[in-house]
PDB file of C-alpha atoms in Angstrom:
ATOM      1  CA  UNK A  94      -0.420  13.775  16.719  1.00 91.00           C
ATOM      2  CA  UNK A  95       1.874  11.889  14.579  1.00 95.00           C
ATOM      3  CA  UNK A  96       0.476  10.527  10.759  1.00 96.00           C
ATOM      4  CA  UNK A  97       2.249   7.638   9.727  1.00 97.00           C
ATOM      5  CA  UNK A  98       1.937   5.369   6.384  1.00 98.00           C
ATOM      6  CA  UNK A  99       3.311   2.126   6.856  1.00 98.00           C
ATOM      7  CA  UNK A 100       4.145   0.205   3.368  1.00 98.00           C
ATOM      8  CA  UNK A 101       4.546  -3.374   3.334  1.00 98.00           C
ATOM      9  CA  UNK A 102       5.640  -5.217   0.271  1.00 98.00           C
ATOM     10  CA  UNK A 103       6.505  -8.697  -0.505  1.00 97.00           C
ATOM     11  CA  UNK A 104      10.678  -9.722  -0.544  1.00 97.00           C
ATOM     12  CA  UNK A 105      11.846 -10.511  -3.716  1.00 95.00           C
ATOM     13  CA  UNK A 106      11.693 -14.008  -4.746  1.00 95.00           C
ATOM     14  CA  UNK A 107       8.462 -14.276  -2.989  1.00 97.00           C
ATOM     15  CA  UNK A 108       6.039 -15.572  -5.583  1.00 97.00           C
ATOM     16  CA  UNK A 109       2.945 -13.475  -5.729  1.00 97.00           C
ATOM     17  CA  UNK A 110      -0.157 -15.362  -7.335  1.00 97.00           C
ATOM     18  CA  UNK A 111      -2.237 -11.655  -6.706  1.00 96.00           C
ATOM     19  CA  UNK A 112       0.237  -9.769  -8.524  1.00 97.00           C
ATOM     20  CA  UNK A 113       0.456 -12.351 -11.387  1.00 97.00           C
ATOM     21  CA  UNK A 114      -3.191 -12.483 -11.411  1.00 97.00           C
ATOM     22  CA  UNK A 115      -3.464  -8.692 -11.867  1.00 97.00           C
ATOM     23  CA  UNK A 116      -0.589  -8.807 -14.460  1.00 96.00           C
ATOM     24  CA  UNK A 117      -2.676 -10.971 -16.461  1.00 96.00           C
ATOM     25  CA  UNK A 118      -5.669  -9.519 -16.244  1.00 97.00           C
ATOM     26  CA  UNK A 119      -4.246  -5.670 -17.418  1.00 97.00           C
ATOM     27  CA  UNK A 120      -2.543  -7.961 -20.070  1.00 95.00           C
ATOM     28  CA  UNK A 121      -6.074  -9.342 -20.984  1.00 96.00           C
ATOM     29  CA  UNK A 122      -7.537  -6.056 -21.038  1.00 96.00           C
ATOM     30  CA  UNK A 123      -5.346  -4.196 -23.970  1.00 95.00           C
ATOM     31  CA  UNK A 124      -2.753  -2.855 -21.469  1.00 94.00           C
ATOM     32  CA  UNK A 125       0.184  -3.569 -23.676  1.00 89.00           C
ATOM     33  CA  UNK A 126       4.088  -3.654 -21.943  1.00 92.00           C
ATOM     34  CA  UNK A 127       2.409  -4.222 -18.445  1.00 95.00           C
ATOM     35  CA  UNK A 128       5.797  -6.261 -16.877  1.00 94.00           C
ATOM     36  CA  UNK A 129       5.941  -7.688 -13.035  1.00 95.00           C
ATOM     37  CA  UNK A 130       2.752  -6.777 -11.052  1.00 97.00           C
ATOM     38  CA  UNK A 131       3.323  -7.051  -6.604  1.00 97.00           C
ATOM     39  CA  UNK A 132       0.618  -6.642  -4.645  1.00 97.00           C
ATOM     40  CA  UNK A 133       1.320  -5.121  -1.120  1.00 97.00           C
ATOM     41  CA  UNK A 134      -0.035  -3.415   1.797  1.00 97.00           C
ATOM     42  CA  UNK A 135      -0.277   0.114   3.460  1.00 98.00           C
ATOM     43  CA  UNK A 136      -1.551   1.167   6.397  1.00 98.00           C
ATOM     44  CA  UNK A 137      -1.795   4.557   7.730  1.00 97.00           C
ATOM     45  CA  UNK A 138      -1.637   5.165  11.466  1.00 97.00           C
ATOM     46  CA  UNK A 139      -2.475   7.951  13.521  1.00 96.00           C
ATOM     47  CA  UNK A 140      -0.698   8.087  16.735  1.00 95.00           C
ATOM     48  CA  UNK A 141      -1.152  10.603  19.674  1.00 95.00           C
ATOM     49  CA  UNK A 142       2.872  10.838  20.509  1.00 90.00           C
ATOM     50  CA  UNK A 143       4.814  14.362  19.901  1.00 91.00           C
ATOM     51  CA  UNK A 144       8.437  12.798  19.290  1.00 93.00           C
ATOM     52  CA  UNK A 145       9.429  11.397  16.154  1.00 94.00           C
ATOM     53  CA  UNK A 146      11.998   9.041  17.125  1.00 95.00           C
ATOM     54  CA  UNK A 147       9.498   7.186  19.891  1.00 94.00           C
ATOM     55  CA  UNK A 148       6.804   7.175  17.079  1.00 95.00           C
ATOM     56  CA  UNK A 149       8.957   5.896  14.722  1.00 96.00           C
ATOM     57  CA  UNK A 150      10.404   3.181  16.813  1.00 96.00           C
ATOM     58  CA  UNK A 151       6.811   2.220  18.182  1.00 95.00           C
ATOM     59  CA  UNK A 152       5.806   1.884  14.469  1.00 97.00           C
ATOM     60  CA  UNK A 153       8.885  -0.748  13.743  1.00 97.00           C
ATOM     61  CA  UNK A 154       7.483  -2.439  16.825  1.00 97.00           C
ATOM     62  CA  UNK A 155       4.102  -3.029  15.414  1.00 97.00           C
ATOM     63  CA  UNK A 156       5.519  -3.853  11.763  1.00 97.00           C
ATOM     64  CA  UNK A 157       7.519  -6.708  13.477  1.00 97.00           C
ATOM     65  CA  UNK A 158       4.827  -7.805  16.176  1.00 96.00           C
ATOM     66  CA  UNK A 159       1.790  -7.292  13.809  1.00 97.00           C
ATOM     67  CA  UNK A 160       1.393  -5.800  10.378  1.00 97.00           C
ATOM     68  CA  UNK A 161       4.452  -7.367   8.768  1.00 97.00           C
ATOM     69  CA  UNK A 162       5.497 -11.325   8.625  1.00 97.00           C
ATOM     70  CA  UNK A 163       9.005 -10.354   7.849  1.00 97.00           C
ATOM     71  CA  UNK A 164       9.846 -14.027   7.123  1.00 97.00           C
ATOM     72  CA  UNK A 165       8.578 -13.254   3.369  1.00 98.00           C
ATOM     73  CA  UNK A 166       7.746  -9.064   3.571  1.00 98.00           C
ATOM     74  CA  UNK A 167       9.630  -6.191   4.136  1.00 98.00           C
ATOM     75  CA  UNK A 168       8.344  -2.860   5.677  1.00 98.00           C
ATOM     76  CA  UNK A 169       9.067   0.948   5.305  1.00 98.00           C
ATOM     77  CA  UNK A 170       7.989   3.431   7.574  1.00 97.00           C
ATOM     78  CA  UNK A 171       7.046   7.189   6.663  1.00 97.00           C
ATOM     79  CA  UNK A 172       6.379   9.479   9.596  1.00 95.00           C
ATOM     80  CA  UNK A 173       4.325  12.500   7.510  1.00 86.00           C
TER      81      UNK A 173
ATOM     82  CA  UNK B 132      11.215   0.579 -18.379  1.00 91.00           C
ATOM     83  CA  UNK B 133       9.573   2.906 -16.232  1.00 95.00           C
ATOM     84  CA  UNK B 134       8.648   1.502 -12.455  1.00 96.00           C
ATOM     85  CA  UNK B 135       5.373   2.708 -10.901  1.00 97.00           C
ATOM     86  CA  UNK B 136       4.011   2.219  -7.350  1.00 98.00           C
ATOM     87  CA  UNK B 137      -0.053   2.414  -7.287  1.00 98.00           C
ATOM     88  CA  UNK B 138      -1.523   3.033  -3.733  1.00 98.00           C
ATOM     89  CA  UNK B 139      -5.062   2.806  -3.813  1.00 98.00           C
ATOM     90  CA  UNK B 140      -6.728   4.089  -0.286  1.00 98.00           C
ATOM     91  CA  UNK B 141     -10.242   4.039   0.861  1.00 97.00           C
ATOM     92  CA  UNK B 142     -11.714   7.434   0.752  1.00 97.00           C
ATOM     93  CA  UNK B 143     -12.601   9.488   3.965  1.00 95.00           C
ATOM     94  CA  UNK B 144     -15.565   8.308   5.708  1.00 95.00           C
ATOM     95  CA  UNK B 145     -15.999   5.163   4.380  1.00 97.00           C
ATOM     96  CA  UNK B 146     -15.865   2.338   7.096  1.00 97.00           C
ATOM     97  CA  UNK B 147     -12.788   0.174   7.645  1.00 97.00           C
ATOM     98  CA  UNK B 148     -13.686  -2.335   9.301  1.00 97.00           C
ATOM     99  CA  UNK B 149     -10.141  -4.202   8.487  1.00 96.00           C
ATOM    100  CA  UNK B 150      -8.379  -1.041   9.808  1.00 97.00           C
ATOM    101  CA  UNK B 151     -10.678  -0.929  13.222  1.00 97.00           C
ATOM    102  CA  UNK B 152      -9.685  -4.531  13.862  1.00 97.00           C
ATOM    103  CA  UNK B 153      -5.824  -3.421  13.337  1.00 97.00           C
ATOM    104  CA  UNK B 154      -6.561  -0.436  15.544  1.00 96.00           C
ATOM    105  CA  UNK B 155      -7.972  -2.513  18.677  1.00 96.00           C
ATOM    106  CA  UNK B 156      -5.178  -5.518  18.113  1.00 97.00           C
ATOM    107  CA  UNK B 157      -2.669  -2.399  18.557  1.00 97.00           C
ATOM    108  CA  UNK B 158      -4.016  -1.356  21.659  1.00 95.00           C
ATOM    109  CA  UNK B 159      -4.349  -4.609  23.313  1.00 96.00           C
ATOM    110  CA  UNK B 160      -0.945  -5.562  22.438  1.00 96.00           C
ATOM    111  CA  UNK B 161       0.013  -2.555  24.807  1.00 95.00           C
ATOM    112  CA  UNK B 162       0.942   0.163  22.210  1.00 94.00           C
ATOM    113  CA  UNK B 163      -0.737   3.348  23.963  1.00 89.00           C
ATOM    114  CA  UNK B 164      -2.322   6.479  21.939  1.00 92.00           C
ATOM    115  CA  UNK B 165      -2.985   4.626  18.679  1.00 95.00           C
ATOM    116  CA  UNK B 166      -5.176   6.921  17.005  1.00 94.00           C
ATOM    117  CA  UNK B 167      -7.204   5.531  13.115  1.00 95.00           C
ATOM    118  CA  UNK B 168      -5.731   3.020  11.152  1.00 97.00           C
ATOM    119  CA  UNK B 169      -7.062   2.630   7.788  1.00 97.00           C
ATOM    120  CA  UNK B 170      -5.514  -0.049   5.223  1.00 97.00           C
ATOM    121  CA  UNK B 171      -5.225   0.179   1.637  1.00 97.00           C
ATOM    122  CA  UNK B 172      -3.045  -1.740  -0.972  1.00 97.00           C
ATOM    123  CA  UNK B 173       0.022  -1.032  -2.990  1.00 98.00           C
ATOM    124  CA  UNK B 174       0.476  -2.270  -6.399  1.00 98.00           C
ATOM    125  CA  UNK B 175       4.279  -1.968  -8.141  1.00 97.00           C
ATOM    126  CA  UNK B 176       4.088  -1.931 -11.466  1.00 97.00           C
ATOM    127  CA  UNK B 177       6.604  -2.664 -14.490  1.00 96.00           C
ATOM    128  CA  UNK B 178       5.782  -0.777 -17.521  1.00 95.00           C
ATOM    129  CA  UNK B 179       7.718  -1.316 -21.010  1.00 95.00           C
ATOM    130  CA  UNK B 180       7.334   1.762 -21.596  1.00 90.00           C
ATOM    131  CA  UNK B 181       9.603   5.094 -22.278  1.00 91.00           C
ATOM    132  CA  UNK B 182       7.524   7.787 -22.153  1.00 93.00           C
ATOM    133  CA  UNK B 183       5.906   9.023 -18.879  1.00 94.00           C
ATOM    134  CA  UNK B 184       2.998  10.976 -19.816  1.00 95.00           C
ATOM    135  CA  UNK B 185       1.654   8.219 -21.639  1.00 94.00           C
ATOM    136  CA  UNK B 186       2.745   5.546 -18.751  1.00 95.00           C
ATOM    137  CA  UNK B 187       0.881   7.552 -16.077  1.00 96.00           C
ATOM    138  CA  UNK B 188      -2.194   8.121 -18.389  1.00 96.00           C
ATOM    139  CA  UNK B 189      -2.262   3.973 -19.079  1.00 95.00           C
ATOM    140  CA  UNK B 190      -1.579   3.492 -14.992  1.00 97.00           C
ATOM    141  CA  UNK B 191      -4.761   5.673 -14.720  1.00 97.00           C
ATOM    142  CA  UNK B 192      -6.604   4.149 -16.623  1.00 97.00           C
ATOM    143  CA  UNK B 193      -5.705   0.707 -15.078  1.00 97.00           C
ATOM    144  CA  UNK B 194      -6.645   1.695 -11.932  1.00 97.00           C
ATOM    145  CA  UNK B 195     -10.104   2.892 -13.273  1.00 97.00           C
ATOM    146  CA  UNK B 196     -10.766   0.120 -14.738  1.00 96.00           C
ATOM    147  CA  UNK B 197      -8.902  -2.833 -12.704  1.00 97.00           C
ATOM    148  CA  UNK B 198      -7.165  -1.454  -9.633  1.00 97.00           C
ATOM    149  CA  UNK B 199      -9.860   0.584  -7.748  1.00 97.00           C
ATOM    150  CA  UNK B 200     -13.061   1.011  -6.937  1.00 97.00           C
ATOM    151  CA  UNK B 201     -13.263   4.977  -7.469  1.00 97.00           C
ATOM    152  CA  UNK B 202     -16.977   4.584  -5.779  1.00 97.00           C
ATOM    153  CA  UNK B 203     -15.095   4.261  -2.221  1.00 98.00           C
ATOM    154  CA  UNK B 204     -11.510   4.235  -3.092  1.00 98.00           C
ATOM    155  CA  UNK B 205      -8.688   7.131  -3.792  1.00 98.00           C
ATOM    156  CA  UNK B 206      -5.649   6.324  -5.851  1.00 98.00           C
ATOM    157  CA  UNK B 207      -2.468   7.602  -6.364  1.00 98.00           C
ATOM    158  CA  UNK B 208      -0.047   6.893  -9.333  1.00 97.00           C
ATOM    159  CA  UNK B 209       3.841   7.893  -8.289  1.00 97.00           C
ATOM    160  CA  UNK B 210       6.439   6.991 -10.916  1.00 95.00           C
ATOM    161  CA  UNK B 211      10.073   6.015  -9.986  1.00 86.00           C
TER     162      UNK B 211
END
């Protein structure tokens, strides 16, 4: 069994109304120095495969297919 | 400037429903022996800041008070 977190952040130049919100919000709050805020995703898979490269290259697969629009979001894949 | 990346996960045995619909959306697309997916989110953070200590005790206490729901959700504060 293979553990896998999958992190999947906006591109840059992407404009992030979340992230702004949030940055505004810790500003608000007393947070002083709080800069650019992203919001992204991460998912962490379990898979029931022994080799690393196959689970690796099925994870890209369901990044691209899936969990990622890679128009506007890049993904990274960490195999634990 | 110190760069932080916040990853705020649910904690064990609370239901993902978001995750389970992942999870069965993997498996009918064909990818075989996909085990649990849970989801969480990522939040990069920009902190005018120079010293670490007190940058991860502010990220803390952002994520106590704004990021996460410590009633159902883990977080994790990594600094760059």
């Amino acid at each position: 069994m293979i553990k896998a977190r999958i992190t999947v952040t906006l591109k840059n130049g992407v404009l992030d109304p979340q992230g702004k919100a949030i940055e505004h919000a810790l500003s608000g709050m007393g947070f002083g120095g709080v800069g650019a805020v992203r919001q992204g995703k991460v998912f962490d898979v379990e898979l029931a495969e022994s080799d690393k490269a196959k689970a690796e290259a099925d994870l890209k697969a369901m990044c691209d297919k899936l969990l990622a629009n890679t128009v506007i979001e890049n993904y990274a894949v960490e195999i634990a």
